[in-house]
CSV table of C-alpha atoms in Angstrom, one decimal:
chain,number,residue,atom,x,y,z
B,161,MET,CA,14.7,86.6,152.8
B,162,LYS,CA,17.5,84.1,153.4
B,163,LYS,CA,17.3,82.9,149.8
B,164,LYS,CA,17.5,86.5,148.6
B,165,MET,CA,20.7,87.2,150.6
B,166,LEU,CA,22.3,84.0,149.5
B,167,LEU,CA,21.5,84.9,145.8
B,168,LEU,CA,23.0,88.4,146.4
B,169,ASN,CA,26.2,86.9,147.9
B,170,THR,CA,26.6,84.5,145.1
B,171,THR,CA,26.1,87.2,142.5
B,172,VAL,CA,28.8,89.5,144.1
B,173,LEU,CA,31.2,86.6,144.2
B,174,LEU,CA,30.6,85.6,140.6
B,175,GLY,CA,30.9,89.2,139.5
B,176,LEU,CA,34.2,89.7,141.3
B,177,GLY,CA,35.4,86.3,139.9
B,178,GLY,CA,34.7,87.6,136.4
B,179,VAL,CA,36.8,90.7,137.0
B,180,LEU,CA,39.7,88.7,138.3
B,181,SER,CA,39.6,86.2,135.4
B,182,THR,CA,39.8,89.0,132.7
B,183,PRO,CA,42.7,91.4,133.5
B,184,ALA,CA,42.2,94.9,132.3
B,185,TYR,CA,45.7,95.0,130.7
B,186,ALA,CA,45.6,91.6,128.9
B,187,SER,CA,45.1,93.2,125.5
B,188,THR,CA,48.1,95.6,125.9
B,189,ILE,CA,50.4,92.8,127.1
B,190,GLN,CA,49.4,90.6,124.2
B,191,ASP,CA,50.2,93.4,121.7
B,192,MET,CA,53.5,94.0,123.4
B,193,GLU,CA,54.4,90.3,123.4
B,194,SER,CA,53.5,90.2,119.7
B,195,GLN,CA,55.7,93.2,119.1
B,196,LYS,CA,58.5,91.7,121.0
B,197,SER,CA,58.3,88.5,119.0
B,198,GLN,CA,58.4,90.5,115.8
B,199,ILE,CA,61.5,92.4,117.0
B,200,GLN,CA,63.2,89.2,118.1
B,201,ASN,CA,62.6,87.8,114.5
B,202,GLN,CA,63.9,91.0,113.1
B,203,ARG,CA,66.9,90.9,115.4
B,204,GLN,CA,67.6,87.3,114.3
B,205,ASP,CA,67.7,88.6,110.7
B,206,VAL,CA,69.9,91.5,111.7
B,207,GLN,CA,72.3,89.3,113.7
B,208,SER,CA,72.5,87.0,110.7
B,209,ASN,CA,73.4,90.0,108.6
B,210,ILE,CA,75.9,91.1,111.3
B,211,LYS,CA,77.6,87.7,111.2
B,212,ALA,CA,77.8,87.8,107.4
B,213,ALA,CA,79.2,91.3,107.6
B,214,SER,CA,81.7,90.2,110.3
B,215,ASP,CA,82.8,87.3,108.0
B,216,GLU,CA,83.2,89.9,105.2
B,217,LEU,CA,85.2,92.1,107.6
B,218,THR,CA,87.4,89.2,108.4
B,219,ARG,CA,87.9,88.4,104.8
B,220,LEU,CA,88.7,92.0,104.0
B,221,GLN,CA,91.2,92.2,106.9
B,222,ALA,CA,92.9,89.1,105.6
B,223,GLU,CA,93.1,90.6,102.1
B,224,GLN,CA,94.4,93.8,103.6
B,225,ASP,CA,97.1,91.9,105.5
B,226,GLN,CA,98.0,90.1,102.2
B,227,MET,CA,98.2,93.5,100.4
B,228,LYS,CA,100.3,95.0,103.1
B,229,ALA,CA,102.7,92.0,102.9
B,230,GLN,CA,102.9,92.5,99.1
B,231,LEU,CA,103.6,96.2,99.5
B,232,GLU,CA,106.4,95.3,101.9
B,233,ARG,CA,107.8,92.9,99.3
B,234,LEU,CA,107.5,95.5,96.5
B,235,THR,CA,109.3,98.0,98.7
B,236,ILE,CA,112.1,95.6,99.4
B,237,ALA,CA,112.3,94.7,95.7
B,238,GLU,CA,112.4,98.4,94.7
B,239,GLU,CA,115.2,99.0,97.2
B,240,GLU,CA,117.2,96.0,96.0
B,241,ASN,CA,116.7,96.8,92.3
B,242,ASN,CA,117.7,100.4,92.8
B,243,LYS,CA,120.9,99.2,94.4
B,244,LYS,CA,121.4,96.9,91.4
B,245,ALA,CA,120.8,99.8,89.1
B,246,GLN,CA,123.2,102.0,90.9
B,247,LYS,CA,125.9,99.3,90.8
B,248,THR,CA,125.3,98.7,87.1
B,249,GLU,CA,125.7,102.5,86.5
B,250,ALA,CA,129.0,102.4,88.4
B,251,ASP,CA,130.2,99.3,86.4
B,252,ILE,CA,129.3,101.1,83.2
B,253,LYS,CA,131.4,104.1,84.2
B,254,GLU,CA,134.3,102.0,85.3
B,255,THR,CA,134.2,99.9,82.1
B,256,SER,CA,134.0,103.1,80.0
B,257,LYS,CA,137.2,104.3,81.7
B,258,GLN,CA,138.9,101.0,80.9
B,259,VAL,CA,137.7,101.2,77.3
B,260,GLU,CA,139.0,104.7,77.0
B,261,GLN,CA,142.4,103.7,78.5
B,262,LEU,CA,142.6,100.7,76.1
B,263,GLU,CA,141.9,103.0,73.2
B,264,LYS,CA,144.7,105.2,74.2
B,265,GLU,CA,147.1,102.2,74.5
B,266,ILE,CA,146.0,101.0,71.1
B,267,LYS,CA,146.7,104.3,69.6
B,268,LEU,CA,150.2,104.4,71.1
B,269,LEU,CA,150.9,100.9,69.8
B,270,GLN,CA,149.7,101.8,66.3
B,271,GLU,CA,152.1,104.8,66.4
B,272,LYS,CA,155.0,102.6,67.5
B,273,LEU,CA,154.2,100.0,64.8
B,274,GLU,CA,154.1,102.8,62.1
B,275,LYS,CA,157.6,103.9,63.3
B,276,ARG,CA,158.8,100.2,63.2
B,277,ASN,CA,157.4,99.9,59.8
B,278,ASP,CA,159.4,103.0,58.6
B,279,ILE,CA,162.6,101.6,60.3
B,280,LEU,CA,162.2,98.2,58.5
B,281,LYS,CA,161.6,99.9,55.2
B,282,ASP,CA,164.7,102.0,55.6
B,283,ARG,CA,166.8,99.0,56.5
B,284,ALA,CA,165.5,97.1,53.5
B,285,ARG,CA,166.5,100.0,51.2
B,286,SER,CA,169.9,100.1,52.9
B,287,LEU,CA,170.3,96.4,52.4
B,288,GLN,CA,169.4,96.8,48.7
B,289,GLU,CA,171.8,99.6,48.1
B,290,SER,CA,174.6,97.7,49.7
B,291,GLY,CA,174.1,94.7,47.5
B,292,GLY,CA,172.0,92.6,49.9
B,293,ASN,CA,170.3,89.4,49.2
B,294,VAL,CA,167.8,89.8,46.3
B,295,GLU,CA,165.7,86.9,47.5
B,296,TYR,CA,165.3,88.6,50.8
B,297,LEU,CA,164.2,91.8,49.1
B,298,GLN,CA,161.7,90.0,46.8
B,299,VAL,CA,160.2,88.2,49.8
B,300,LEU,CA,159.7,91.5,51.6
B,301,LEU,CA,158.5,93.4,48.6
B,302,GLY,CA,156.0,90.7,47.8
B,303,SER,CA,154.1,91.1,51.1
B,304,SER,CA,150.4,92.0,50.8
B,305,SER,CA,150.1,93.8,54.1
B,306,PHE,CA,152.2,95.0,57.0
B,307,SER,CA,151.4,91.9,59.0
B,308,ASP,CA,152.4,89.8,56.0
B,309,PHE,CA,155.6,91.8,55.7
B,310,VAL,CA,156.5,91.1,59.3
B,311,ASP,CA,155.8,87.4,59.0
B,312,ARG,CA,157.8,87.1,55.7
B,313,ALA,CA,160.7,89.0,57.2
B,314,LEU,CA,160.9,86.6,60.2
B,315,ALA,CA,160.8,83.7,57.8
B,316,VAL,CA,163.9,84.8,55.9
B,317,SER,CA,166.9,83.0,57.3
B,318,THR,CA,169.4,85.6,55.9
B,319,ILE,CA,168.1,88.5,57.9
B,320,VAL,CA,170.8,90.0,60.2
B,321,ASP,CA,170.4,89.6,64.0
B,322,ALA,CA,169.7,93.3,64.5
B,323,ASP,CA,166.8,93.1,62.1
B,324,ARG,CA,165.5,89.9,63.6
B,325,GLY,CA,165.4,91.6,67.0
B,326,ILE,CA,163.4,94.5,65.7
B,327,LEU,CA,161.0,92.2,63.9
B,328,LYS,CA,160.4,90.0,66.9
B,329,GLU,CA,159.7,93.0,69.0
B,330,THR,CA,157.4,94.3,66.3
B,331,LYS,CA,155.6,90.9,66.2
B,332,ASN,CA,155.1,91.0,70.0
B,333,MET,CA,153.7,94.5,69.8
B,334,GLN,CA,151.4,93.4,67.0
B,335,ASP,CA,150.2,90.4,69.1
B,336,GLU,CA,149.7,92.7,72.1
B,337,LEU,CA,147.6,95.0,69.9
B,338,LYS,CA,145.4,92.1,68.8
B,339,THR,CA,144.9,91.0,72.4
B,340,LYS,CA,144.0,94.4,73.5
B,341,GLN,CA,141.7,94.9,70.6
B,342,ALA,CA,139.9,91.6,71.5
B,343,ASP,CA,139.8,92.7,75.2
B,344,VAL,CA,138.2,96.0,74.1
B,345,LYS,CA,135.7,94.2,72.0
B,346,SER,CA,134.8,91.9,74.9
B,347,LYS,CA,134.4,94.7,77.3
B,348,LEU,CA,132.3,96.7,74.9
B,349,ALA,CA,130.0,93.7,74.4
B,350,SER,CA,129.8,93.4,78.2
B,351,LEU,CA,129.1,97.1,78.5
B,352,GLU,CA,126.3,96.8,76.0
B,353,ASP,CA,124.7,93.8,77.9
B,354,MET,CA,124.9,95.8,81.2
B,355,LYS,CA,123.3,98.8,79.5
B,356,ALA,CA,120.5,96.7,78.1
B,357,GLU,CA,120.0,95.1,81.5
B,358,LEU,CA,119.9,98.6,83.1
B,359,ASP,CA,117.3,99.8,80.6
B,360,GLU,CA,115.3,96.7,81.3
B,361,MET,CA,115.6,97.3,85.0
B,362,THR,CA,114.5,100.9,84.7
B,363,VAL,CA,111.4,99.8,82.8
B,364,GLN,CA,110.5,97.2,85.4
B,365,LEU,CA,111.2,99.4,88.3
B,366,ALA,CA,108.7,101.9,86.9
B,367,ALA,CA,106.2,99.1,86.5
B,368,GLN,CA,106.7,97.9,90.0
B,369,LYS,CA,106.4,101.4,91.4
B,370,LYS,CA,103.1,101.8,89.4
B,371,GLN,CA,101.8,98.5,90.8
B,372,LYS,CA,102.9,99.5,94.3
B,373,ASP,CA,101.0,102.8,94.1
B,374,ALA,CA,97.9,101.1,92.7
B,375,LEU,CA,97.9,98.6,95.6
B,376,ALA,CA,98.4,101.4,98.1
B,377,LYS,CA,95.3,103.2,96.7
B,378,GLU,CA,93.3,100.0,96.7
B,379,LEU,CA,94.3,99.3,100.3
B,380,LYS,CA,93.3,102.8,101.4
B,381,ASP,CA,89.9,102.5,99.7
B,382,LYS,CA,89.2,99.1,101.3
B,383,GLU,CA,90.2,100.4,104.7
B,384,ALA,CA,87.7,103.3,104.3
B,385,LYS,CA,85.1,100.8,103.2
B,386,ASN,CA,85.9,98.7,106.3
B,387,GLU,CA,85.5,101.6,108.7
B,388,GLU,CA,82.2,102.6,107.1
B,389,LEU,CA,80.9,99.0,107.3
B,390,LYS,CA,81.9,98.7,110.9
B,391,ALA,CA,80.3,102.0,111.8
B,392,SER,CA,77.0,101.0,110.1
B,393,LEU,CA,76.9,97.6,111.8
B,394,GLN,CA,77.7,99.2,115.2
B,395,ALA,CA,74.9,101.7,114.7
B,396,LYS,CA,72.4,99.0,113.8
B,397,ASP,CA,73.4,96.8,116.7
B,398,SER,CA,73.1,99.7,119.1
B,399,SER,CA,69.7,100.8,117.8
B,400,LEU,CA,68.4,97.3,117.9
B,401,ALA,CA,69.7,96.7,121.5
B,402,ASN,CA,68.1,100.0,122.7
B,403,GLU,CA,64.8,99.1,121.1
B,404,GLN,CA,64.8,95.6,122.6
B,405,SER,CA,65.8,96.9,126.0
B,406,THR,CA,63.0,99.6,125.9
B,407,LEU,CA,60.4,97.0,124.9
B,408,GLU,CA,61.5,94.5,127.6
B,409,GLN,CA,61.3,97.3,130.2
B,410,ASN,CA,57.8,98.3,129.0
B,411,ILE,CA,56.6,94.7,129.2
B,412,LYS,CA,58.1,94.4,132.7
B,413,ASP,CA,56.4,97.6,133.8
B,414,GLN,CA,53.1,96.5,132.3
B,415,LYS,CA,53.2,93.1,134.0
B,416,ALA,CA,54.1,94.8,137.3
B,417,ALA,CA,51.1,97.1,136.9
B,418,GLU,CA,48.9,94.1,136.0
B,419,GLU,CA,50.1,92.2,139.0
B,420,ALA,CA,49.4,95.2,141.3
B,421,ALA,CA,45.9,95.5,139.8
B,422,ARG,CA,45.3,91.8,140.2
B,423,LYS,CA,46.3,91.9,143.9
B,424,ALA,CA,44.2,95.0,144.5
B,425,ALA,CA,41.2,93.2,142.8
B,426,GLU,CA,41.8,90.1,145.0
B,427,GLN,CA,42.0,92.2,148.1
B,428,ALA,CA,38.8,94.1,147.1
B,429,ALA,CA,37.0,90.8,146.4
B,430,LYS,CA,38.0,89.4,149.7
B,431,GLU,CA,36.8,92.5,151.5
B,432,ALA,CA,33.5,92.5,149.5
B,433,ALA,CA,33.0,88.8,150.2
B,434,LYS,CA,33.7,89.3,153.9
B,435,LYS,CA,31.3,92.2,154.0
B,436,ALA,CA,28.6,90.3,152.1
B,437,ALA,CA,29.1,87.3,154.4
B,438,GLU,CA,28.7,89.5,157.4
B,439,GLN,CA,25.6,91.0,156.0
B,440,ALA,CA,24.2,87.6,155.1
B,441,GLN,CA,24.9,86.4,158.6
B,442,LYS,CA,23.2,89.3,160.1
B,443,ALA,CA,20.3,88.8,157.8
B,444,VAL,CA,19.7,85.0,158.1
B,445,ALA,CA,22.0,84.3,161.1
B,446,ALA,CA,23.7,81.6,159.1
B,447,PRO,CA,27.3,81.2,158.0
B,448,ALA,CA,28.0,82.5,154.5
B,449,GLU,CA,29.5,80.2,151.9
B,450,LYS,CA,32.8,81.4,150.6
B,451,ALA,CA,33.8,80.7,147.1
B,452,ASP,CA,37.5,80.4,145.9
B,453,PRO,CA,38.3,82.3,142.8
B,454,SER,CA,39.8,80.3,140.0
B,455,SER,CA,43.2,81.0,138.7
B,456,ALA,CA,44.4,80.9,135.1
B,457,LYS,CA,47.4,79.1,134.1
B,458,ALA,CA,49.8,80.7,131.7
B,459,GLU,CA,51.8,78.5,129.5
B,460,ALA,CA,55.3,79.9,128.8
B,461,PRO,CA,56.2,79.9,125.1
B,462,LYS,CA,58.6,77.3,124.1
B,463,THR,CA,61.6,78.1,122.0
B,464,SER,CA,63.7,75.8,119.9
B,465,SER,CA,67.1,76.3,118.2
B,466,ASN,CA,68.9,74.5,115.4
B,467,ASP,CA,72.7,74.2,115.5
B,468,VAL,CA,74.5,74.1,112.2
B,469,ALA,CA,78.1,72.7,112.4
B,470,PRO,CA,80.5,74.8,110.3
B,471,THR,CA,82.3,73.0,107.6
B,472,SER,CA,85.5,73.8,105.8
B,473,ALA,CA,87.1,72.4,102.7
B,474,PRO,CA,90.7,71.3,103.0
B,475,ALA,CA,93.2,73.5,101.2
B,476,PRO,CA,94.5,72.0,98.0
B,477,LYS,CA,98.2,71.0,98.1
B,478,ALA,CA,100.6,71.5,95.2
B,479,SER,CA,101.9,68.1,94.0
B,480,ASN,CA,104.2,68.9,91.1
B,481,VAL,CA,106.5,71.4,89.7
B,482,VAL,CA,103.8,72.9,87.4
B,483,THR,CA,101.5,73.9,90.3
B,484,VAL,CA,103.8,74.1,93.3
B,485,GLY,CA,104.6,77.8,92.5
B,486,ASN,CA,101.0,78.9,92.5
B,487,ARG,CA,101.3,79.8,96.2
B,488,TRP,CA,103.5,82.8,95.2
B,489,ILE,CA,101.1,84.3,92.7
B,490,GLY,CA,100.1,87.7,94.1
B,491,ASN,CA,102.4,87.1,97.1
B,492,SER,CA,105.9,87.7,95.6
B,493,ALA,CA,108.1,90.4,94.0
B,494,TYR,CA,110.9,90.3,91.4
B,495,VAL,CA,114.4,91.1,92.6
B,496,PHE,CA,117.4,91.0,90.3
B,497,GLY,CA,119.7,88.4,92.0
B,498,GLY,CA,117.0,87.6,94.6
B,499,GLY,CA,115.8,84.2,95.9
B,500,ARG,CA,119.3,83.0,96.8
B,501,SER,CA,118.8,83.1,100.6
B,502,GLN,CA,116.3,81.7,102.9
B,503,SER,CA,115.3,85.2,103.9
B,504,ASP,CA,114.5,86.1,100.3
B,505,ILE,CA,112.5,82.9,99.8
B,506,SER,CA,110.5,83.4,103.0
B,507,HIS,CA,109.5,86.9,101.8
B,508,GLY,CA,108.8,85.7,98.2
B,509,LEU,CA,111.6,87.6,96.6
B,510,PHE,CA,112.8,85.8,93.4
B,511,ASP,CA,114.4,86.3,90.1
B,512,CYS,CA,113.5,84.0,87.2
B,513,SER,CA,116.3,81.4,87.7
B,514,SER,CA,116.0,81.2,91.5
B,515,PHE,CA,112.3,80.6,91.3
B,516,VAL,CA,112.8,77.7,88.8
B,517,HIS,CA,115.4,76.3,91.2
B,518,TRP,CA,113.1,76.6,94.2
B,519,ALA,CA,110.1,75.1,92.3
B,520,TYR,CA,112.1,72.0,91.3
B,521,SER,CA,113.5,71.7,94.8
B,522,GLN,CA,110.0,71.4,96.1
B,523,VAL,CA,109.5,68.2,94.1
B,524,GLY,CA,112.9,66.7,95.1
B,525,VAL,CA,115.0,67.8,92.1
B,526,ASN,CA,118.2,69.6,92.7
B,527,LEU,CA,119.3,72.0,89.9
B,528,GLY,CA,122.7,72.8,91.3
B,529,THR,CA,124.0,75.3,93.9
B,530,LEU,CA,121.4,77.9,94.7
B,531,GLY,CA,123.9,80.7,95.0
B,532,SER,CA,125.2,80.2,91.5
B,533,VAL,CA,122.1,79.3,89.6
B,534,SER,CA,121.4,81.4,86.5
B,535,THR,CA,119.7,81.0,83.1
B,536,GLU,CA,123.1,80.0,81.7
B,537,THR,CA,123.4,77.0,84.2
B,538,LEU,CA,119.8,76.0,83.8
B,539,LYS,CA,119.9,75.8,80.0
B,540,HIS,CA,122.6,73.0,80.5
B,541,ALA,CA,120.7,71.3,83.3
B,542,GLY,CA,118.8,68.8,81.3
B,543,THR,CA,118.1,67.7,77.7
B,544,GLN,CA,117.4,70.0,74.8
B,545,VAL,CA,114.1,69.2,73.1
B,546,SER,CA,112.2,70.7,70.2
B,547,SER,CA,109.7,73.4,71.0
B,548,SER,CA,107.1,71.3,69.1
B,549,GLN,CA,107.5,68.6,71.7
B,550,MET,CA,107.1,70.9,74.8
B,551,GLN,CA,105.5,69.3,77.8
B,552,PRO,CA,104.3,70.7,81.2
B,553,GLY,CA,107.4,70.9,83.4
B,554,ASP,CA,109.9,71.8,80.6
B,555,LEU,CA,112.0,74.9,81.0
B,556,VAL,CA,111.4,77.6,78.4
B,557,PHE,CA,113.9,80.4,77.6
B,558,PHE,CA,113.4,83.9,76.3
B,559,ASP,CA,115.8,86.5,74.8
B,560,THR,CA,115.1,89.6,76.9
B,561,TYR,CA,118.0,92.0,77.7
B,562,LYS,CA,120.3,89.3,76.4
B,563,LYS,CA,120.1,85.8,74.8
B,564,ASP,CA,118.5,83.4,77.2
B,565,GLY,CA,118.0,86.2,79.6
B,566,HIS,CA,114.7,84.8,81.1
B,567,VAL,CA,113.5,81.3,82.0
B,568,GLY,CA,110.2,79.9,83.2
B,569,ILE,CA,108.3,76.5,83.6
B,570,TYR,CA,105.9,75.5,80.8
B,571,VAL,CA,102.5,74.7,82.3
B,572,GLY,CA,100.7,73.7,79.0
B,573,GLY,CA,98.2,75.5,76.8
B,574,GLY,CA,100.8,77.9,75.5
B,575,LYS,CA,101.5,79.3,79.0
B,576,PHE,CA,104.4,79.3,81.5
B,577,ILE,CA,104.9,80.2,85.2
B,578,GLY,CA,107.9,82.2,86.3
B,579,ALA,CA,109.1,85.1,88.3
B,580,GLN,CA,108.2,88.0,86.0
B,581,SER,CA,110.0,91.3,86.5
B,582,SER,CA,106.8,93.4,86.5
B,583,THR,CA,104.5,91.1,88.5
B,584,GLY,CA,106.5,88.7,90.6
B,585,VAL,CA,105.6,85.0,90.2
B,586,ALA,CA,102.8,84.8,87.7
B,587,ILE,CA,101.4,82.7,84.8
B,588,ALA,CA,102.1,84.3,81.4
B,589,ASN,CA,101.0,83.6,77.8
B,590,MET,CA,103.9,82.7,75.5
B,591,SER,CA,101.8,82.0,72.5
B,592,SER,CA,101.0,85.7,71.8
B,593,GLY,CA,102.2,89.2,72.6
B,594,TYR,CA,105.5,90.1,74.3
B,595,TRP,CA,106.5,86.6,75.4
B,596,LYS,CA,105.8,85.1,72.0
B,597,GLN,CA,108.2,87.6,70.5
B,598,LYS,CA,110.9,86.9,73.1
B,599,PHE,CA,110.6,83.1,73.1
B,600,ASN,CA,113.8,81.8,71.4
B,601,GLY,CA,112.7,78.2,70.9
B,602,ARG,CA,115.1,76.8,73.6
B,603,VAL,CA,113.3,74.1,75.6
B,604,VAL,CA,115.1,72.0,78.3
B,605,ARG,CA,113.6,68.9,79.8
B,606,ILE,CA,114.8,68.1,83.4
């Protein structure tokens, strides 16, 4: 009987021990941990994509900032060039008035000269009728033109004082007429240059406006794309965070339930063991042997991480006049008369000659006073060389709105860098198209 009770007690304890060593929820926890591991891997991938997207957002933002700065430069250039156009229009009107006034004065002088001519002819006839010097008459009558007539008359020593005074006055009037005619010719030439410059400005202003509008549209499209990308990333991150939070809470709840079940099972086992022992004692009047349940050790998963140090390549630094201006490509705008103050230079506002002056100053070469630099001063700044001997760094000149109206720096391969009126600082091809037609063959080596 005693052996039977001991066997029963041992069987109960072993049975309860089996229940405690195999939790009822172990299979569910394992599945959830596996699912959590999968989600963690998925989140690592998503976070990697988020970082890549964040980097792209940073790049796009930097590009947007650059585009905004360029739009500001183009706006300034447009304003300055409009002012220049208005001033040129005003100069044209003023010069036209001066030309009109000179034409009136010339007409009056011509009328006075015609009257002087009639007076001299009458005096010559009177002199002939009164028996005047034949030699004098022959000299006068042998003149080939009115100007020649005046010169001959002044050369004749026998002319009376009254006639000499008239002729001198006439000669002075004639010289004044020539001076005014030369002045008119010069002003008309200047007017034509100004008109050509204005036409060129009008074309370039339209091109700059078109470029500005295109950049504005591109900026707007990129901003919309940015917002869409941000919203998508935020939605993904929020969804992933919710899913992970829900899963972690489920695991926590499941583990709590498992712990509660384990404690209940332990308590039941203790009570059953106690009861069995009491029964055994009553049956055999001997102390019952108690058994300690074994416990399972859970090993926590180990995690590892690999740190990757970011690397960055050093920015290239311009080292000569051919490449030093590359920093302004896409970051500048053309302004007639621009680039002659530190403010203009800081904002990338140049015209062709001021850009050349700036570029050479960066490599330690002074091309004269910045405020007075022009294509005219630059073409005398160095040594003229044949276009067949062009080398990188040489200045090249183009006939645009006037002769030698544009200048740039030859970079080799049939190309040059300069402040172009439609693009700002840019590299252009001078071996074909527009610039080939405008290149006049002038090359200056500094």
